[in-house]
Amino acid sequence: MTEFKIPELGENVASGDVTRVLVNVGDTIARDQPVLELETDKATIEVPSSVEGVVKEIKVKKGDKIKVGAVVLTVDAPAGEAAAPAAKAAAPAAAPAAAPEPPPPPPAAPAPAPAPAATGPARVVPMPVRSAPEAPAQPAAPVKLEGERGPAAPASPAVRRLAREIGVDINAIQGTGPSGRITQEDVKETARRILSSVGSAGAAADGVAIRAARPLPDFQKWGEVDRQPWSNIRRATAEHLSYAWTTIPHVTQFDKADVGELEELRKQFKEKVAKAGGNLTVTAMLVRVLATAVRKFPQFNASIDPERGEIVYKKYVNVGVAVDTDRGLLVPVIRDADTRNITEIAVELQKLAERARDKKLSLEEMSGGGITISNLGGIGGTYFTPIVNWPEVAILGVSRGMTEPVWRRSTSSGRTDEPAEGKDGRWEPRQMLPLSLSYDHRVIDGADAMRFLRWVVEAIEQPFLLSLVG
């Protein structure tokens, strides 16, 4: 008998909910055949088998929450399959006898975690560092605070970063993950114990939101209620946005762009793009505009590393696009958007949106974004204040375009090219697109944000500045 266990699902993904079991007892499965559909905090994925043989027992069912390393099923493996693990286990044991090696040196103190993973080079510059707030009094429990170094702890860079940001020593945490690996939930639980031990009532975070100082009322006193558990994606969204909202000093600025000419071009070329397999939407065109804008304003394609007191400027341009699904908000990423023409972007965006709605989007396809677009124009509304998608520093919100009267100046050719005041012009109905730019005020000043937004507006209003084919 051979066991199949849940493999590593990606950085910072320790568990998931079983949404479907794809095999039955008695089935013959092959290596790499999907056997389970799992909903993690970030996506719904199919888990392929690493073993082959006849399924003898299935140990999970729909609705179970399972962790990395949990046994999913057992198979009656072929003789060669069963012998392989034993052979692999015997090989390392024989190696030391042939060539003994000196004992390894003691583990070094953990180095500062690197900045968020990138798909290309990045430029790092120092930023002013404010004095850190005084640490809370040491609780009675043996929990260290950041700064007391010990042996290296088994934790991913993202978990180490979280521990540093909330002031908990990663080396003092007992991990509950596979092989004692420390998870984000372990870090948060340790922080809760510290805060409760020093009497900070109402300040303990549960990973989703700050707990209320008072319990909720009994809503059933006023009528019938229905309680539904959060999905993993909804819970992860709440946790991520709560963290972004409490960490980033948000500012939002607004403007309008005349999309008359852009809309004419969209209608003119949409069939050509459709033949290439894409859908020429305003969002696809704005991805290209935004990719060019962040090249001219690099502070909008940056991230803050408070541990090192630096701002990381990314030299690659990846643009995230928020997609509304029945399971919650997902943000697939268009990579190297500044090197692609609008047709290529439209094709890629179409594929990613379909994969997101079909629950086939991978974790890698949602990683590495530098700036995000959230377009609610298909639903309605005028303006809104989007929350920055940490660790990014800016997000562009797009609302529904509306026809409005605009006073435009007459030129010598008889055209009315620019809005203006005075008598030398006339009112014209123009389709105006509302834009909302939220940004991290620690990195971006208000004047720079307005220059950036005006550049975006002018690029939209003069689409000849950006070529449709490259």
mmCIF file with all atom_site columns, N, CA and C in Angstrom, residues 263 266 279 281-284 286 321-324 357 373-384 396-402 431-435:
data_model
loop_
_atom_site.group_PDB
_atom_site.id
_atom_site.type_symbol
_atom_site.label_atom_id
_atom_site.label_alt_id
_atom_site.label_comp_id
_atom_site.label_asym_id
_atom_site.label_entity_id
_atom_site.label_seq_id
_atom_site.pdbx_PDB_ins_code
_atom_site.Cartn_x
_atom_site.Cartn_y
_atom_site.Cartn_z
_atom_site.occupancy
_atom_site.B_iso_or_equiv
_atom_site.pdbx_formal_charge
_atom_site.auth_seq_id
_atom_site.auth_comp_id
_atom_site.auth_asym_id
_atom_site.auth_atom_id
_atom_site.pdbx_PDB_model_num
ATOM 1   N N  . GLU A 1 263 ? -13.134 55.184 -27.576 1.00 0.00 ? 263 GLU A N  1
ATOM 2   C CA . GLU A 1 263 ? -14.262 54.310 -27.851 1.00 0.00 ? 263 GLU A CA 1
ATOM 3   C C  . GLU A 1 263 ? -14.428 54.084 -29.356 1.00 0.00 ? 263 GLU A C  1
ATOM 4   N N  . ARG A 1 266 ? -11.897 51.558 -30.272 1.00 0.00 ? 266 ARG A N  1
ATOM 5   C CA . ARG A 1 266 ? -12.284 50.246 -29.760 1.00 0.00 ? 266 ARG A CA 1
ATOM 6   C C  . ARG A 1 266 ? -13.291 49.569 -30.692 1.00 0.00 ? 266 ARG A C  1
ATOM 7   N N  . ASN A 1 279 ? -10.867 40.038 -26.419 1.00 0.00 ? 279 ASN A N  1
ATOM 8   C CA . ASN A 1 279 ? -12.011 40.938 -26.355 1.00 0.00 ? 279 ASN A CA 1
ATOM 9   C C  . ASN A 1 279 ? -11.474 42.339 -26.067 1.00 0.00 ? 279 ASN A C  1
ATOM 10  N N  . THR A 1 281 ? -11.658 45.371 -24.712 1.00 0.00 ? 281 THR A N  1
ATOM 11  C CA . THR A 1 281 ? -12.412 46.132 -23.713 1.00 0.00 ? 281 THR A CA 1
ATOM 12  C C  . THR A 1 281 ? -11.638 47.378 -23.315 1.00 0.00 ? 281 THR A C  1
ATOM 13  N N  . VAL A 1 282 ? -12.341 48.281 -22.646 1.00 0.00 ? 282 VAL A N  1
ATOM 14  C CA . VAL A 1 282 ? -11.672 49.473 -22.101 1.00 0.00 ? 282 VAL A CA 1
ATOM 15  C C  . VAL A 1 282 ? -10.610 49.053 -21.092 1.00 0.00 ? 282 VAL A C  1
ATOM 16  N N  . THR A 1 283 ? -10.894 47.998 -20.326 1.00 0.00 ? 283 THR A N  1
ATOM 17  C CA . THR A 1 283 ? -9.922  47.522 -19.336 1.00 0.00 ? 283 THR A CA 1
ATOM 18  C C  . THR A 1 283 ? -8.619  47.110 -20.000 1.00 0.00 ? 283 THR A C  1
ATOM 19  N N  . ALA A 1 284 ? -8.709  46.358 -21.109 1.00 0.00 ? 284 ALA A N  1
ATOM 20  C CA . ALA A 1 284 ? -7.495  45.923 -21.805 1.00 0.00 ? 284 ALA A CA 1
ATOM 21  C C  . ALA A 1 284 ? -6.684  47.118 -22.289 1.00 0.00 ? 284 ALA A C  1
ATOM 22  N N  . LEU A 1 286 ? -6.744  50.125 -20.959 1.00 0.00 ? 286 LEU A N  1
ATOM 23  C CA . LEU A 1 286 ? -6.213  50.832 -19.793 1.00 0.00 ? 286 LEU A CA 1
ATOM 24  C C  . LEU A 1 286 ? -5.010  50.124 -19.196 1.00 0.00 ? 286 LEU A C  1
ATOM 25  N N  . VAL A 1 321 ? -5.431  42.827 -12.586 1.00 0.00 ? 321 VAL A N  1
ATOM 26  C CA . VAL A 1 321 ? -6.780  43.226 -12.995 1.00 0.00 ? 321 VAL A CA 1
ATOM 27  C C  . VAL A 1 321 ? -7.779  42.495 -12.094 1.00 0.00 ? 321 VAL A C  1
ATOM 28  N N  . ALA A 1 322 ? -8.544  43.244 -11.314 1.00 0.00 ? 322 ALA A N  1
ATOM 29  C CA . ALA A 1 322 ? -9.527  42.638 -10.418 1.00 0.00 ? 322 ALA A CA 1
ATOM 30  C C  . ALA A 1 322 ? -10.654 42.003 -11.231 1.00 0.00 ? 322 ALA A C  1
ATOM 31  N N  . VAL A 1 323 ? -10.983 40.748 -10.916 1.00 0.00 ? 323 VAL A N  1
ATOM 32  C CA . VAL A 1 323 ? -12.030 39.999 -11.615 1.00 0.00 ? 323 VAL A CA 1
ATOM 33  C C  . VAL A 1 323 ? -13.088 39.581 -10.609 1.00 0.00 ? 323 VAL A C  1
ATOM 34  N N  . ASP A 1 324 ? -14.327 39.890 -10.901 1.00 0.00 ? 324 ASP A N  1
ATOM 35  C CA . ASP A 1 324 ? -15.449 39.532 -10.038 1.00 0.00 ? 324 ASP A CA 1
ATOM 36  C C  . ASP A 1 324 ? -15.908 38.110 -10.359 1.00 0.00 ? 324 ASP A C  1
ATOM 37  N N  . ARG A 1 357 ? -13.011 32.538 -13.576 1.00 0.00 ? 357 ARG A N  1
ATOM 38  C CA . ARG A 1 357 ? -14.423 32.176 -13.372 1.00 0.00 ? 357 ARG A CA 1
ATOM 39  C C  . ARG A 1 357 ? -14.642 30.663 -13.432 1.00 0.00 ? 357 ARG A C  1
ATOM 40  N N  . ILE A 1 373 ? -5.746  47.433 -11.521 1.00 0.00 ? 373 ILE A N  1
ATOM 41  C CA . ILE A 1 373 ? -6.926  48.127 -12.056 1.00 0.00 ? 373 ILE A CA 1
ATOM 42  C C  . ILE A 1 373 ? -8.173  47.418 -11.540 1.00 0.00 ? 373 ILE A C  1
ATOM 43  N N  . SER A 1 374 ? -9.128  48.198 -11.049 1.00 0.00 ? 374 SER A N  1
ATOM 44  C CA . SER A 1 374 ? -10.430 47.662 -10.647 1.00 0.00 ? 374 SER A CA 1
ATOM 45  C C  . SER A 1 374 ? -11.498 48.428 -11.421 1.00 0.00 ? 374 SER A C  1
ATOM 46  N N  . ASN A 1 375 ? -12.142 47.747 -12.378 1.00 0.00 ? 375 ASN A N  1
ATOM 47  C CA . ASN A 1 375 ? -13.116 48.395 -13.262 1.00 0.00 ? 375 ASN A CA 1
ATOM 48  C C  . ASN A 1 375 ? -14.530 47.953 -12.882 1.00 0.00 ? 375 ASN A C  1
ATOM 49  N N  . LEU A 1 376 ? -15.312 48.877 -12.311 1.00 0.00 ? 376 LEU A N  1
ATOM 50  C CA . LEU A 1 376 ? -16.699 48.613 -11.953 1.00 0.00 ? 376 LEU A CA 1
ATOM 51  C C  . LEU A 1 376 ? -17.670 49.245 -12.944 1.00 0.00 ? 376 LEU A C  1
ATOM 52  N N  . GLY A 1 377 ? -17.143 49.718 -14.073 1.00 0.00 ? 377 GLY A N  1
ATOM 53  C CA . GLY A 1 377 ? -17.979 50.427 -15.033 1.00 0.00 ? 377 GLY A CA 1
ATOM 54  C C  . GLY A 1 377 ? -19.103 49.581 -15.603 1.00 0.00 ? 377 GLY A C  1
ATOM 55  N N  . GLY A 1 378 ? -18.893 48.265 -15.691 1.00 0.00 ? 378 GLY A N  1
ATOM 56  C CA . GLY A 1 378 ? -19.941 47.410 -16.215 1.00 0.00 ? 378 GLY A CA 1
ATOM 57  C C  . GLY A 1 378 ? -21.128 47.277 -15.287 1.00 0.00 ? 378 GLY A C  1
ATOM 58  N N  . ILE A 1 379 ? -20.942 47.656 -14.026 1.00 0.00 ? 379 ILE A N  1
ATOM 59  C CA . ILE A 1 379 ? -22.024 47.576 -13.037 1.00 0.00 ? 379 ILE A CA 1
ATOM 60  C C  . ILE A 1 379 ? -22.684 48.928 -12.844 1.00 0.00 ? 379 ILE A C  1
ATOM 61  N N  . GLY A 1 380 ? -21.876 49.990 -12.737 1.00 0.00 ? 380 GLY A N  1
ATOM 62  C CA . GLY A 1 380 ? -22.426 51.332 -12.569 1.00 0.00 ? 380 GLY A CA 1
ATOM 63  C C  . GLY A 1 380 ? -21.594 52.151 -11.605 1.00 0.00 ? 380 GLY A C  1
ATOM 64  N N  . GLY A 1 381 ? -22.178 53.259 -11.172 1.00 0.00 ? 381 GLY A N  1
ATOM 65  C CA . GLY A 1 381 ? -21.497 54.125 -10.213 1.00 0.00 ? 381 GLY A CA 1
ATOM 66  C C  . GLY A 1 381 ? -20.702 55.225 -10.875 1.00 0.00 ? 381 GLY A C  1
ATOM 67  N N  . THR A 1 382 ? -20.305 56.206 -10.062 1.00 0.00 ? 382 THR A N  1
ATOM 68  C CA . THR A 1 382 ? -19.511 57.317 -10.558 1.00 0.00 ? 382 THR A CA 1
ATOM 69  C C  . THR A 1 382 ? -18.071 57.201 -10.070 1.00 0.00 ? 382 THR A C  1
ATOM 70  N N  . TYR A 1 383 ? -17.853 57.356 -8.763  1.00 0.00 ? 383 TYR A N  1
ATOM 71  C CA . TYR A 1 383 ? -16.507 57.235 -8.202  1.00 0.00 ? 383 TYR A CA 1
ATOM 72  C C  . TYR A 1 383 ? -16.550 56.278 -7.023  1.00 0.00 ? 383 TYR A C  1
ATOM 73  N N  . PHE A 1 384 ? -15.385 55.744 -6.648  1.00 0.00 ? 384 PHE A N  1
ATOM 74  C CA . PHE A 1 384 ? -15.268 54.960 -5.426  1.00 0.00 ? 384 PHE A CA 1
ATOM 75  C C  . PHE A 1 384 ? -13.830 55.058 -4.935  1.00 0.00 ? 384 PHE A C  1
ATOM 76  N N  . LEU A 1 396 ? -5.889  51.808 -9.542  1.00 0.00 ? 396 LEU A N  1
ATOM 77  C CA . LEU A 1 396 ? -6.742  52.706 -10.333 1.00 0.00 ? 396 LEU A CA 1
ATOM 78  C C  . LEU A 1 396 ? -8.143  52.121 -10.401 1.00 0.00 ? 396 LEU A C  1
ATOM 79  N N  . GLY A 1 397 ? -9.117  52.876 -9.908  1.00 0.00 ? 397 GLY A N  1
ATOM 80  C CA . GLY A 1 397 ? -10.514 52.479 -9.995  1.00 0.00 ? 397 GLY A CA 1
ATOM 81  C C  . GLY A 1 397 ? -11.187 53.147 -11.188 1.00 0.00 ? 397 GLY A C  1
ATOM 82  N N  . VAL A 1 398 ? -12.000 52.374 -11.911 1.00 0.00 ? 398 VAL A N  1
ATOM 83  C CA . VAL A 1 398 ? -12.684 52.872 -13.107 1.00 0.00 ? 398 VAL A CA 1
ATOM 84  C C  . VAL A 1 398 ? -14.182 52.674 -12.913 1.00 0.00 ? 398 VAL A C  1
ATOM 85  N N  . SER A 1 399 ? -14.966 53.727 -13.156 1.00 0.00 ? 399 SER A N  1
ATOM 86  C CA . SER A 1 399 ? -16.416 53.661 -13.009 1.00 0.00 ? 399 SER A CA 1
ATOM 87  C C  . SER A 1 399 ? -17.077 53.768 -14.379 1.00 0.00 ? 399 SER A C  1
ATOM 88  N N  . ARG A 1 400 ? -18.404 53.843 -14.395 1.00 0.00 ? 400 ARG A N  1
ATOM 89  C CA . ARG A 1 400 ? -19.141 53.836 -15.662 1.00 0.00 ? 400 ARG A CA 1
ATOM 90  C C  . ARG A 1 400 ? -19.022 55.179 -16.384 1.00 0.00 ? 400 ARG A C  1
ATOM 91  N N  . GLY A 1 401 ? -18.710 55.121 -17.674 1.00 0.00 ? 401 GLY A N  1
ATOM 92  C CA . GLY A 1 401 ? -18.656 56.332 -18.480 1.00 0.00 ? 401 GLY A CA 1
ATOM 93  C C  . GLY A 1 401 ? -20.055 56.901 -18.710 1.00 0.00 ? 401 GLY A C  1
ATOM 94  N N  . MET A 1 402 ? -20.152 58.219 -18.718 1.00 0.00 ? 402 MET A N  1
ATOM 95  C CA . MET A 1 402 ? -21.440 58.895 -18.895 1.00 0.00 ? 402 MET A CA 1
ATOM 96  C C  . MET A 1 402 ? -21.282 60.045 -19.882 1.00 0.00 ? 402 MET A C  1
ATOM 97  N N  . GLN A 1 431 ? -18.469 61.673 -23.894 1.00 0.00 ? 431 GLN A N  1
ATOM 98  C CA . GLN A 1 431 ? -18.496 60.515 -22.996 1.00 0.00 ? 431 GLN A CA 1
ATOM 99  C C  . GLN A 1 431 ? -17.304 60.611 -22.056 1.00 0.00 ? 431 GLN A C  1
ATOM 100 N N  . MET A 1 432 ? -17.597 60.806 -20.777 1.00 0.00 ? 432 MET A N  1
ATOM 101 C CA . MET A 1 432 ? -16.553 61.016 -19.770 1.00 0.00 ? 432 MET A CA 1
ATOM 102 C C  . MET A 1 432 ? -16.447 59.780 -18.873 1.00 0.00 ? 432 MET A C  1
ATOM 103 N N  . LEU A 1 433 ? -15.207 59.371 -18.618 1.00 0.00 ? 433 LEU A N  1
ATOM 104 C CA . LEU A 1 433 ? -14.930 58.181 -17.815 1.00 0.00 ? 433 LEU A CA 1
ATOM 105 C C  . LEU A 1 433 ? -14.388 58.598 -16.452 1.00 0.00 ? 433 LEU A C  1
ATOM 106 N N  . PRO A 1 434 ? -15.093 58.294 -15.342 1.00 0.00 ? 434 PRO A N  1
ATOM 107 C CA . PRO A 1 434 ? -14.596 58.652 -14.005 1.00 0.00 ? 434 PRO A CA 1
ATOM 108 C C  . PRO A 1 434 ? -13.452 57.728 -13.579 1.00 0.00 ? 434 PRO A C  1
ATOM 109 N N  . LEU A 1 435 ? -12.392 58.316 -13.061 1.00 0.00 ? 435 LEU A N  1
ATOM 110 C CA . LEU A 1 435 ? -11.223 57.576 -12.584 1.00 0.00 ? 435 LEU A CA 1
ATOM 111 C C  . LEU A 1 435 ? -10.965 57.909 -11.127 1.00 0.00 ? 435 LEU A C  1
#
